[in-house]
Coordinates of N, CA and C in Angstrom, one line a residue:
X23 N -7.0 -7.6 -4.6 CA -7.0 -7.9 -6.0 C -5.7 -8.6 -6.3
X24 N -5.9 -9.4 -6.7 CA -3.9 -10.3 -7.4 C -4.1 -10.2 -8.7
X25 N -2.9 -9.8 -9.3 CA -2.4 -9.9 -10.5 C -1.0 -10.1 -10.7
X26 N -0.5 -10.2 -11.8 CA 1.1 -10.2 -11.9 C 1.6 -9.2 -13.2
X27 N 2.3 -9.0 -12.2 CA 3.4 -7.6 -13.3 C 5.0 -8.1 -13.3
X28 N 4.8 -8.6 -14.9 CA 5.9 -8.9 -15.2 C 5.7 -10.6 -14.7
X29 N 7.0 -11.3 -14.1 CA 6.9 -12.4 -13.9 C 7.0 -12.6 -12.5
X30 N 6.4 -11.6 -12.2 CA 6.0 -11.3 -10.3 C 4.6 -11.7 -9.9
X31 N 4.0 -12.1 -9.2 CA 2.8 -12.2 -8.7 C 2.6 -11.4 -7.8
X32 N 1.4 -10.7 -7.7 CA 1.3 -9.6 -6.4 C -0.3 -9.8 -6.3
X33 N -0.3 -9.1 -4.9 CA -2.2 -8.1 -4.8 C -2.0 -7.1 -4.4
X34 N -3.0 -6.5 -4.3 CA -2.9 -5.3 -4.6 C -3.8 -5.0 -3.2
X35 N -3.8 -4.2 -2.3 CA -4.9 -3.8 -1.3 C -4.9 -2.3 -1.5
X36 N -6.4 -1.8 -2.2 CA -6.6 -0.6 -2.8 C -7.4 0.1 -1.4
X37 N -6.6 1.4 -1.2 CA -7.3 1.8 -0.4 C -8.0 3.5 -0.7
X38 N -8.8 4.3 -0.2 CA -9.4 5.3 -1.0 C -8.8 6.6 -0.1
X39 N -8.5 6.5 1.1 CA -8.3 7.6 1.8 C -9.2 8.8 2.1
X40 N -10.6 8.4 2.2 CA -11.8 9.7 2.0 C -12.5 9.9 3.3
X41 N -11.6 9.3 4.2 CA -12.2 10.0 5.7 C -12.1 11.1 6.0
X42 N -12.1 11.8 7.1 CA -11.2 13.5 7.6 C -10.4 13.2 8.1
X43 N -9.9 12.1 8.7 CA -8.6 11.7 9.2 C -8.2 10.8 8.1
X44 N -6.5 11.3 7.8 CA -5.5 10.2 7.2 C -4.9 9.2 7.8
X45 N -5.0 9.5 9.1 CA -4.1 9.0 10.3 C -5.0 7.6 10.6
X46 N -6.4 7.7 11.3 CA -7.2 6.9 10.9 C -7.4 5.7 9.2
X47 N -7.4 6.3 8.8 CA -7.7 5.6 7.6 C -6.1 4.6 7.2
X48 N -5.1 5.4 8.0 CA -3.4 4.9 7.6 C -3.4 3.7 8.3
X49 N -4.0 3.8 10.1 CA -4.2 2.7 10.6 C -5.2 1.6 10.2
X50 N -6.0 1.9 9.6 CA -7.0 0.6 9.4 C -6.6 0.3 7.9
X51 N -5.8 1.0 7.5 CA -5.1 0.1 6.3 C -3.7 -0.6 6.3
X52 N -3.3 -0.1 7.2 CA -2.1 -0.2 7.8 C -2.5 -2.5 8.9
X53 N -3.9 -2.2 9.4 CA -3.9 -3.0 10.1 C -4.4 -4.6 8.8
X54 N -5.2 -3.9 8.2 CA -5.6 -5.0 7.0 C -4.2 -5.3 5.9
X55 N -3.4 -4.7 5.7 CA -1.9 -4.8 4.8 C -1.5 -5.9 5.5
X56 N -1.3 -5.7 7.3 CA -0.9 -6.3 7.9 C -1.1 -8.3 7.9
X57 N -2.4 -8.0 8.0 CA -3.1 -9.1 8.5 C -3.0 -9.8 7.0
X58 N -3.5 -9.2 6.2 CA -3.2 -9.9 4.8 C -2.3 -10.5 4.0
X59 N -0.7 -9.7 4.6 CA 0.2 -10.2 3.9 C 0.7 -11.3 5.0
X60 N 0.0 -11.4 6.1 CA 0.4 -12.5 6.8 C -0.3 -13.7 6.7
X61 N -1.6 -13.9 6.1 CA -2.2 -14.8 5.0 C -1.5 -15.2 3.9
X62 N -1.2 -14.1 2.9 CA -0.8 -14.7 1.8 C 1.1 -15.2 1.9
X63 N 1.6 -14.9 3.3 CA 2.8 -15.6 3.5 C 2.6 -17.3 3.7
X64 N 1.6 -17.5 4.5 CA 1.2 -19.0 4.7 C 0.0 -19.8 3.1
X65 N -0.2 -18.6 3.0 CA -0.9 -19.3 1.6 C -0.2 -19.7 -0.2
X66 N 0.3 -18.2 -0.2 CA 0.7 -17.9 -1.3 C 1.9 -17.2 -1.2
X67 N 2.9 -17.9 -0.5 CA 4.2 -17.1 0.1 C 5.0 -16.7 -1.0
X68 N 4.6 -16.6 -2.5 CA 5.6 -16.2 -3.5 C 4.8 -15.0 -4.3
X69 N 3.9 -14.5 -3.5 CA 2.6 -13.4 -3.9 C 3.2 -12.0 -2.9
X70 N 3.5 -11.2 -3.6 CA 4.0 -10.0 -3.1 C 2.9 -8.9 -2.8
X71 N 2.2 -8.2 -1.7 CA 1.3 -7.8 -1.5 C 1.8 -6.4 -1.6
X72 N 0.7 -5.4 -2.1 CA 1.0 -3.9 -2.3 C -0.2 -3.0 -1.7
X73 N 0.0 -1.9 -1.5 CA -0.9 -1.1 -0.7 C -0.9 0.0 -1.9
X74 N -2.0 0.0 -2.2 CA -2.2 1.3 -3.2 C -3.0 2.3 -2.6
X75 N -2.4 3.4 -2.9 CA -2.8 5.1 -2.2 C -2.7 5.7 -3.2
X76 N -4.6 6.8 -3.3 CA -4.2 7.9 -4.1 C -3.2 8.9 -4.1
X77 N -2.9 9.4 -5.1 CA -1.6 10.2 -5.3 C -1.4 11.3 -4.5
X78 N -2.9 12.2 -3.8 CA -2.7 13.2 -3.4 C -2.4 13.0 -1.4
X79 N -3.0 11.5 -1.2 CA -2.6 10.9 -0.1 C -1.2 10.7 0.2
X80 N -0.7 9.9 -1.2 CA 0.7 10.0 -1.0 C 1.4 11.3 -0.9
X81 N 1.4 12.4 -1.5 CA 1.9 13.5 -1.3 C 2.4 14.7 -0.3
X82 N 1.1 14.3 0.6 CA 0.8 14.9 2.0 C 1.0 13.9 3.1
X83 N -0.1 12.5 3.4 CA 0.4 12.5 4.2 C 1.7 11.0 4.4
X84 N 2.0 10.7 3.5 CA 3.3 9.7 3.3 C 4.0 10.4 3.0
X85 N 4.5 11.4 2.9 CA 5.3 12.6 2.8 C 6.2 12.7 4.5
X86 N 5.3 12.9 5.8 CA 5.2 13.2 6.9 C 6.1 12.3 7.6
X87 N 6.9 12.7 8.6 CA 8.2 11.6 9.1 C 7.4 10.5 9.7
X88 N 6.4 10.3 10.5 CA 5.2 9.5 11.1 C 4.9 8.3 9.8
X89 N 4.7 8.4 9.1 CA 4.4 8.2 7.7 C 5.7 7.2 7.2
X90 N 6.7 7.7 6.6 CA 7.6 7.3 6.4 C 8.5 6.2 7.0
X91 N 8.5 6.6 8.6 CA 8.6 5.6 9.7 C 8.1 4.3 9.5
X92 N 6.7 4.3 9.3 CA 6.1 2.9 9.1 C 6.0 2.4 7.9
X93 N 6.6 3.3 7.0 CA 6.8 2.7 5.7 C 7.8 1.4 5.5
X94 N 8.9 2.3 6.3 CA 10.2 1.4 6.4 C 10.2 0.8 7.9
X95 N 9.4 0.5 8.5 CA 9.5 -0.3 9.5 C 8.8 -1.4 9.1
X96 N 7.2 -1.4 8.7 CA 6.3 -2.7 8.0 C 6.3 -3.0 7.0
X97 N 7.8 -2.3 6.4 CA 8.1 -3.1 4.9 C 7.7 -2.7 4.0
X98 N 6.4 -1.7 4.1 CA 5.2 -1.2 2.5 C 6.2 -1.0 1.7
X99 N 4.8 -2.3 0.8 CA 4.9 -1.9 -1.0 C 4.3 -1.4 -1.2
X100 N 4.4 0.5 -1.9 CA 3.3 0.5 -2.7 C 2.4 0.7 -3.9
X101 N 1.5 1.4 -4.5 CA 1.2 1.6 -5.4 C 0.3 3.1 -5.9
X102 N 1.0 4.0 -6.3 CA 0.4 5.1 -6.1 C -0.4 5.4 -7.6
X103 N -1.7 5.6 -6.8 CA -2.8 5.8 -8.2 C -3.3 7.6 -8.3
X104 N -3.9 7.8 -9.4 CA -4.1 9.0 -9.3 C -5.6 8.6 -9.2
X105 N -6.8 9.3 -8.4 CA -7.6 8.4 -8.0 C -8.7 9.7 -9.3
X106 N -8.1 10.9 -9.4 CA -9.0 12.0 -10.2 C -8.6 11.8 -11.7
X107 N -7.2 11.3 -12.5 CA -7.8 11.3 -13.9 C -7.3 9.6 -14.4
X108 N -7.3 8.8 -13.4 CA -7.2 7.3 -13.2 C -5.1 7.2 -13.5
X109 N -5.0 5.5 -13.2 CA -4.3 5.2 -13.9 C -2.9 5.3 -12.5
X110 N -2.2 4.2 -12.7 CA -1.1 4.1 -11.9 C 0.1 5.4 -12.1
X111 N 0.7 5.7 -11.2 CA 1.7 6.9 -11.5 C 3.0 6.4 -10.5
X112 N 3.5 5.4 -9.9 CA 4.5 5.3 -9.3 C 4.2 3.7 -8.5
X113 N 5.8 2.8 -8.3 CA 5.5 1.8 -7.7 C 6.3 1.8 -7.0
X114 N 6.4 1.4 -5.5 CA 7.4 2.0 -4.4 C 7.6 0.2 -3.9
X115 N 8.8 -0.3 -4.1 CA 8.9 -1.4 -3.1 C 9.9 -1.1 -2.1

């Protein structure tokens, strides 16, 4: 999804987290963030891409040192939604 907040341009890669593994679902979103923002560096290199996670995902397991590691290692932006009474609740760049 692209939009712009404020006088920034971004997208947004919304992810749901509703497997039984987080760890799973962290890598296949982890691999599509990846691949995406490496597109929109050759496309749209002034488009800042964000990974949005529900809130209770972020809490547990982006919480976790495993977690946090790759936060600050692959750079994540993100966007934490509350996915049960809607609506953004935090922006992490």
């Amino acid at each position: 999804m692209a939009a712009q907040k404020n006088n920034e341009k971004i997208a947004v890669e919304i992810k749901s987290f509703i497997n039984a593994s987080a760890v799973t679902d962290f890598y296949r979103a982890l691999g599509q963030f990846l691949s995406y923002r490496l597109v929109l560096q050759q496309t749209e290199p002034e488009r800042r891409l964000y990974l949005a996670v529900p809130l209770d995902t972020y809490e547990i397991f982006f919480q976790s040192t495993f977690a946090q590691l790759a936060v600050r290692e692959y750079q994540l932006k993100l966007i934490i939604y509350n996915s049960q009474y809607g609506g953004l609740t935090q922006w992490i760049n």
